[in-house]
Short mmCIF file of C-alpha atoms and ligand atoms in Angstrom, two decimals:
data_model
loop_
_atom_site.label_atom_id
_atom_site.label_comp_id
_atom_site.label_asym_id
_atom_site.label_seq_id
_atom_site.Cartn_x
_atom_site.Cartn_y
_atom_site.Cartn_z
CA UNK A 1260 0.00 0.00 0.00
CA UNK A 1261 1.66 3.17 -1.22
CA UNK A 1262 -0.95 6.37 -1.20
CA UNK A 1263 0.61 9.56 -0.81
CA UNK A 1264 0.09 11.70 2.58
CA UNK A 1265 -1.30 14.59 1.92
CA UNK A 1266 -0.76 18.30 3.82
CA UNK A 1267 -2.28 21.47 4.37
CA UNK A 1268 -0.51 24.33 4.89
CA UNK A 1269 -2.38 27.80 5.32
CA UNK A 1270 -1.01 30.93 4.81
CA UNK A 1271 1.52 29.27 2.46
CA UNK A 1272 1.81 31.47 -0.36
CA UNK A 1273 5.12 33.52 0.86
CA UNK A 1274 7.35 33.05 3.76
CA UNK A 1275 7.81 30.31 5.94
CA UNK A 1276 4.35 28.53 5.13
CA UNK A 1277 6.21 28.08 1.26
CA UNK A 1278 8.65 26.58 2.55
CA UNK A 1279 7.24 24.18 4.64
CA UNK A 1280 4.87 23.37 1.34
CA UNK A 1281 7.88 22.86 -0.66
CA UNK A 1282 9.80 20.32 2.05
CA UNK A 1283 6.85 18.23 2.67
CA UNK A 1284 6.40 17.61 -0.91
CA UNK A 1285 9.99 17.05 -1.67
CA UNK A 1286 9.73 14.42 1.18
CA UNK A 1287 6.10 12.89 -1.02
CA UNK A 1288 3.47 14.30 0.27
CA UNK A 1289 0.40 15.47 -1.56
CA UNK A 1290 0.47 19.15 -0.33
CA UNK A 1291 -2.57 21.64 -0.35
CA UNK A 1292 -0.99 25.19 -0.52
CA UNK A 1293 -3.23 27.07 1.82
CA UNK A 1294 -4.01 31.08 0.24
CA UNK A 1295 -6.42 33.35 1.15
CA UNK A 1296 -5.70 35.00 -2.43
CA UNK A 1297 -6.40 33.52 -5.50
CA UNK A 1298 -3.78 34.87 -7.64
CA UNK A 1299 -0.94 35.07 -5.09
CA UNK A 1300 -1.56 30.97 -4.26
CA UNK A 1301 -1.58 30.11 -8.03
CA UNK A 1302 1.75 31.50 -8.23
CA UNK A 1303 3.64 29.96 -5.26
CA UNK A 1304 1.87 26.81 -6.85
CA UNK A 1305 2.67 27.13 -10.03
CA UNK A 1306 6.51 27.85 -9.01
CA UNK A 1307 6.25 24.61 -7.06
CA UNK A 1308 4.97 22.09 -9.34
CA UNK A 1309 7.62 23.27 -11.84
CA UNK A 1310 10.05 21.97 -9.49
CA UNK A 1311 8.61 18.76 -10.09
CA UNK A 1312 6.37 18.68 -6.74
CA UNK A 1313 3.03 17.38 -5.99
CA UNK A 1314 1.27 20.41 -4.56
CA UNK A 1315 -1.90 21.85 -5.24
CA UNK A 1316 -3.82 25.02 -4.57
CA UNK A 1317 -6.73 25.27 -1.61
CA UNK A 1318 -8.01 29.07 -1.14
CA UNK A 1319 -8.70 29.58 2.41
CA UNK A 1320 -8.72 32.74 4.59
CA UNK A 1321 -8.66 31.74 7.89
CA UNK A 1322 -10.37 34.58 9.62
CA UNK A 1323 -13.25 33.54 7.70
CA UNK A 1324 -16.26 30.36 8.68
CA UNK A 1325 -17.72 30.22 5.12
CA UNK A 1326 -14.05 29.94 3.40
CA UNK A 1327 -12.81 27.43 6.24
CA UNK A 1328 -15.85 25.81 5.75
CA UNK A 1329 -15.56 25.95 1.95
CA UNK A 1330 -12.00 24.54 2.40
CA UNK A 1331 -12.59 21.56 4.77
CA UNK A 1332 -15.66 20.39 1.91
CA UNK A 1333 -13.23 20.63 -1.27
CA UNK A 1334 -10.29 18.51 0.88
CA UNK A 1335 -13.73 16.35 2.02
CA UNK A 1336 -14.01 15.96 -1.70
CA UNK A 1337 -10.90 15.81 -3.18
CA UNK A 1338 -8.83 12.76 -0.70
CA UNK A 1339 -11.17 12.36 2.50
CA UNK A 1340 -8.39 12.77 4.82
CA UNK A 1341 -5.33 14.80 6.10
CA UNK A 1342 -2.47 13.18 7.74
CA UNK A 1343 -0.85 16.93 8.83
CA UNK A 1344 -1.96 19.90 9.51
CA UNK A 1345 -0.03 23.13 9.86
CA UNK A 1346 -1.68 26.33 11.14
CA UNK A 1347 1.12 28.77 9.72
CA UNK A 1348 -0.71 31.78 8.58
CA UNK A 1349 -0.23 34.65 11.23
CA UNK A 1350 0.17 38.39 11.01
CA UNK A 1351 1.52 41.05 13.11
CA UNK A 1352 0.03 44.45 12.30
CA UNK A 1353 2.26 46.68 13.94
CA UNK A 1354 6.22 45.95 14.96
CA UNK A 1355 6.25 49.60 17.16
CA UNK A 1356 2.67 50.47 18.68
CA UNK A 1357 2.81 50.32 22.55
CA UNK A 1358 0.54 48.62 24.58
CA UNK A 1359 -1.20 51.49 25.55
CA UNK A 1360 -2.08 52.74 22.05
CA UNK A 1361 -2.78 49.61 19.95
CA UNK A 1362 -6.56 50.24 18.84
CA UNK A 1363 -8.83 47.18 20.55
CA UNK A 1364 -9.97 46.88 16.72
CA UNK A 1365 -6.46 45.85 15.89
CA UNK A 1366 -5.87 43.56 18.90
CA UNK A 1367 -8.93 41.73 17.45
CA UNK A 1368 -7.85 41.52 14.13
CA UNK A 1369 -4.64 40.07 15.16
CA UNK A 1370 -6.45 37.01 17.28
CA UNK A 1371 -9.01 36.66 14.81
CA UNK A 1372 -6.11 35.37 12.21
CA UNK A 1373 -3.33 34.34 14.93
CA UNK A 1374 -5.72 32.95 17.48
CA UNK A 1375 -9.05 32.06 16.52
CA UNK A 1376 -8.23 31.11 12.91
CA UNK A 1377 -6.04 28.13 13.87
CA UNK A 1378 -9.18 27.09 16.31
CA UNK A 1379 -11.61 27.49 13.35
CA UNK A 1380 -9.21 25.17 10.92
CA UNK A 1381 -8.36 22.48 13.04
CA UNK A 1382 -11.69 22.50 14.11
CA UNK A 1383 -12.70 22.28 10.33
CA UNK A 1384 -10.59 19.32 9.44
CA UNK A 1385 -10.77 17.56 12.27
CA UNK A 1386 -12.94 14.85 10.55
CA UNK A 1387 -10.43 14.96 7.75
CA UNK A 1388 -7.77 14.00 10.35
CA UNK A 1389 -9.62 12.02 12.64
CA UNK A 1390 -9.21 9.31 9.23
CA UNK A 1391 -5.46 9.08 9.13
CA UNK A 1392 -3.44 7.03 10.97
CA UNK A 1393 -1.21 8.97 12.91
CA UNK A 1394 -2.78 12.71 12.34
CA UNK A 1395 -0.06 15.47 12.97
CA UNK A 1396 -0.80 19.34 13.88
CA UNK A 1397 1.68 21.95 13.94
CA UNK A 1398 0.51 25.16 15.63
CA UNK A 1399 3.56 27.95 14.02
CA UNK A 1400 4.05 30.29 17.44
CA UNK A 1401 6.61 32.40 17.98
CA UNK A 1402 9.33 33.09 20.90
CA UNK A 1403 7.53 36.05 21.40
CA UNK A 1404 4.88 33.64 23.34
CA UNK A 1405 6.86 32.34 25.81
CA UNK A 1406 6.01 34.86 28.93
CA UNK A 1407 9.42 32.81 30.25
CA UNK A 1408 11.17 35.07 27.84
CA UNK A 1409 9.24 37.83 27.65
CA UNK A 1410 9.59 38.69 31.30
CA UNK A 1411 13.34 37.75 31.37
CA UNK A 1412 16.03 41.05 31.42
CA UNK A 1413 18.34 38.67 29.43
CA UNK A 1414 16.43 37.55 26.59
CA UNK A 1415 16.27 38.59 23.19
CA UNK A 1416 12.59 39.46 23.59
CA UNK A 1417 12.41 41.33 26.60
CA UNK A 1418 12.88 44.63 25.23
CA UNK A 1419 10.02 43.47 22.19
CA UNK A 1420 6.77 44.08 23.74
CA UNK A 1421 3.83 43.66 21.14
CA UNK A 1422 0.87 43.33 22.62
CA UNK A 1423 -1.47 41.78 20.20
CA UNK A 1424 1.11 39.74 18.32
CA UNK A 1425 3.00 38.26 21.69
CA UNK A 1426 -0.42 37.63 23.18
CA UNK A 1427 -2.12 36.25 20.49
CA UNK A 1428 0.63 33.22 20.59
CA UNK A 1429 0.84 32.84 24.18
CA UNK A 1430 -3.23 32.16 23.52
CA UNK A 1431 -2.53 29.73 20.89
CA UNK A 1432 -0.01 27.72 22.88
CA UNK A 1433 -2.77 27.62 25.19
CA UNK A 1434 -4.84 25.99 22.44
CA UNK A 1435 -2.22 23.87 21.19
CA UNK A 1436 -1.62 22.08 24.53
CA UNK A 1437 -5.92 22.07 25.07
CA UNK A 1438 -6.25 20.16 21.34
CA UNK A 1439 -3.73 18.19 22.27
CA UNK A 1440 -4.84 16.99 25.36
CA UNK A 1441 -8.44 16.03 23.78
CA UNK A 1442 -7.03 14.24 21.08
CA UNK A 1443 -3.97 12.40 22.71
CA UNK A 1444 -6.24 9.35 23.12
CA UNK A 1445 -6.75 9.25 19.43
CA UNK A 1446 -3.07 9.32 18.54
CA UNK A 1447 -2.52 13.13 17.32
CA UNK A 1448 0.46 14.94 18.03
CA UNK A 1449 -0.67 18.25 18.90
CA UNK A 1450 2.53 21.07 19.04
CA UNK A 1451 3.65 24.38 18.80
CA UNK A 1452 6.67 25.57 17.05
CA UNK A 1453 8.58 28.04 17.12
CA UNK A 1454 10.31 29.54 13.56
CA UNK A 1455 13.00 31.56 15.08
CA UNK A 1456 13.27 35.37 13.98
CA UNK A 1457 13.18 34.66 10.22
CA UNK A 1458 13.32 37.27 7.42
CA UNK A 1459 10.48 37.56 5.71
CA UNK A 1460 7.63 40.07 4.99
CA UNK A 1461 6.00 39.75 8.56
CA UNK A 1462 9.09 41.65 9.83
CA UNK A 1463 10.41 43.38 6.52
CA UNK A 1464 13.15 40.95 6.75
CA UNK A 1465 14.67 41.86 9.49
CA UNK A 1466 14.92 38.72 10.99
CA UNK A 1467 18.33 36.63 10.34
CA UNK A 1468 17.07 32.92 10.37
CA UNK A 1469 16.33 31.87 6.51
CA UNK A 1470 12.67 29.87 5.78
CA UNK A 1471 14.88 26.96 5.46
CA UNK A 1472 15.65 27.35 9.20
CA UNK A 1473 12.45 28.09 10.32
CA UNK A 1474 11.22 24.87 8.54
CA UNK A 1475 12.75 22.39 10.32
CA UNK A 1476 11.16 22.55 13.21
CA UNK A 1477 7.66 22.67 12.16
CA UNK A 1478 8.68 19.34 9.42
CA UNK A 1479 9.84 17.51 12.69
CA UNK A 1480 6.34 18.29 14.08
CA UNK A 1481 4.79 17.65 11.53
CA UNK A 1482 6.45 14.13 10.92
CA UNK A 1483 6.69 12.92 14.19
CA UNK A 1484 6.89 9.21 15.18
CA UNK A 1485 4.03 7.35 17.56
CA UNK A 1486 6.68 7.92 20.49
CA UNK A 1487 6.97 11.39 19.72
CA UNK A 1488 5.54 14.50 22.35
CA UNK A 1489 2.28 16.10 22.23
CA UNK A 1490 1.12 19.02 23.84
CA UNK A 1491 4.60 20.61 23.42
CA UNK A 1492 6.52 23.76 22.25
CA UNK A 1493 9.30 23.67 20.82
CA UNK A 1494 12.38 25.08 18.80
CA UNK A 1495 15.07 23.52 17.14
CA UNK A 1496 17.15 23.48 20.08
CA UNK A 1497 14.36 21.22 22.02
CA UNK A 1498 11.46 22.10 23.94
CA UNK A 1499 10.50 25.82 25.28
CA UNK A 1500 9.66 27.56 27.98
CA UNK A 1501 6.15 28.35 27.86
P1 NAP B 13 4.64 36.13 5.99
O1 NAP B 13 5.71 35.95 4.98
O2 NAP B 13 4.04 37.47 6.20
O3 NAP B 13 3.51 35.05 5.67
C1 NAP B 13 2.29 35.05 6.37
C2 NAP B 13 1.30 34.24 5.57
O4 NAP B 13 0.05 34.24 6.28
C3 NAP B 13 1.02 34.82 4.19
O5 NAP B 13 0.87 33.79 3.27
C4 NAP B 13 -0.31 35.54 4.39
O6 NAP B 13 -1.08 35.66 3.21
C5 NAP B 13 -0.96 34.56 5.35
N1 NAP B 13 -2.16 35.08 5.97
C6 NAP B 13 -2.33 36.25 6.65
N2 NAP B 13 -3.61 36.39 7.02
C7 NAP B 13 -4.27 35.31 6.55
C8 NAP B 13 -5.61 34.86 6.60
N3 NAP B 13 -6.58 35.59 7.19
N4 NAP B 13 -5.92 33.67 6.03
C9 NAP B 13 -4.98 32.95 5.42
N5 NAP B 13 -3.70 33.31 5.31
C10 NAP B 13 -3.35 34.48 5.88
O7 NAP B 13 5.16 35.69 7.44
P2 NAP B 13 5.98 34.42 7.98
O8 NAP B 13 7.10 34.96 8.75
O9 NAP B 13 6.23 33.43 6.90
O10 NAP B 13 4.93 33.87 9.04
C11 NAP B 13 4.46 32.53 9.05
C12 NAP B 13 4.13 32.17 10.50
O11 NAP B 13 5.35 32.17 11.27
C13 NAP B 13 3.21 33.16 11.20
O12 NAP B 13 2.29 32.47 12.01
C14 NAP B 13 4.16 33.97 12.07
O13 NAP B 13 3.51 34.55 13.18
C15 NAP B 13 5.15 32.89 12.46
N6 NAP B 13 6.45 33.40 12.94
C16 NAP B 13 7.25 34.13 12.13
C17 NAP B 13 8.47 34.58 12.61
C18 NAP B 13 9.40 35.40 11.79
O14 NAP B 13 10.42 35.88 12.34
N7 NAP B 13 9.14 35.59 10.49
C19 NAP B 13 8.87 34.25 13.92
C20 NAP B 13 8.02 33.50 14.71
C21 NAP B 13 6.82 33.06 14.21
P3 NAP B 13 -1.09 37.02 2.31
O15 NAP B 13 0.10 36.95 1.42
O16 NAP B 13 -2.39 36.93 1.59
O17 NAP B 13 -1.01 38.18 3.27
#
């Protein structure tokens, strides 16, 4: 017996999500490249099958029931189950707004994609999942949610105080570990990685990790053996302070 695996990856038409498309496929999976836009996922597909890969296109917008919904019926359609699921799509809407001056609108905006949109998908394919064998998620968090770091005078992130974006995935490590706790008994692995400061458009490239960097951690994740954690977060150095 030989059928593919097959992936989705959201927010995968730039950045990290891209890359994480690309490596799964090279490894043979059946990859759905998650976009909320058309045009932009056609492309990233497009550049990816002419390397030879299987990947396809799935439009999704993650802040959005009746496009998660639309999703989670096409993949119904179309294979009838997921063996890994990667919540990577995130924003950050401002790098420099204090705490005390981020709009309440904005702080929203930011869960609604960072927080409540991974809820909403794995919610969505859940049946999907609940079909393979050894179903996978990968929540994509940040450093920036560890309040271990945050609050520490000798970490990287002390001085980077964001109050939407660092909250939003402090909340969804909070998810991660309550999704994986349900679903342990079913044998998921549930975890939440984190990139590494990576230079892409989320930070205007400031960061100095490359997407092949911040990959690796979320492909471990996402390929993890029956012995391997759930529940956890982690880098590529090992697990992380929450
Ligand atoms: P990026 O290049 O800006 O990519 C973000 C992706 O998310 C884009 O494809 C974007 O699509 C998509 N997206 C945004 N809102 C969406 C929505 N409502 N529905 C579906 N897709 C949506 O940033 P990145 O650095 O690769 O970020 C990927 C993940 O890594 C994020 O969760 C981020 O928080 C996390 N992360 C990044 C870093 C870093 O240093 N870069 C560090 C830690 C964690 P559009 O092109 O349509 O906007």
């Amino acid at each position: 017996m030989s059928e593919r695996l097959t992936a989705l990856v959201t927010g995968a038409n730039k950045g990290i999500g891209t890359e994480v498309v690309r490596r799964l496929a090279a490894d043979g999976y059946t990859v759905w490249l998650g976009s909320r836009d058309r045009a932009r996922g056609e492309a990233a597909v497009a550049a990816l099958k002419g390397a030879g890969l299987d990947v396809r296109l799935l439009e999704i917008d993650v802040a959005d029931d009746a496009s998660v919904t639309k999703a989670a019926q096409r993949l119904a359609q179309e294979t009838g189950r997921l063996d890994v699921l990667v919540n990577n799509a995130g924003i950050a809407l401002s790098l420099s707004t204090p705490p005390s001056t981020e709009a309440v609108a904005q702080v929203k905006a930011v869960y609604e994609v960072n927080v409540f949109g991974p809820v909403r998908v794995t919610q969505a394919f859940l049946p999907l999942l609940k079909v393979a064998p050894a179903p996978r998620i990968v929540m994509v968090s940040s450093g920036l949610a560890s309040l271990t770091r945050l609050v520490d005078p000798a970490s990287e992130f002390y001085a980077i105080n964001l109050l939407s974006y660092n909250s939003s995935k402090t909340a969804l490590n909070a998810v991660t570990v309550s999704f994986a706790k349900e679903l342990a008994a079913s044998g998921f692995k549930v975890n939440a990685a984190d990139p590494g400061y990576t230079a892409t458009d989320l930070n205007g490239h400031t960061g100095y990790r490359t997407v092949a960097q911040a990959a690796e951690i979320i492909l471990k994740l996402a390929t993890l053996p029956a012995d391997g954690p759930t529940a956890g977060f982690f880098d590529d150095q090992g697990a992380e302070s929450w």
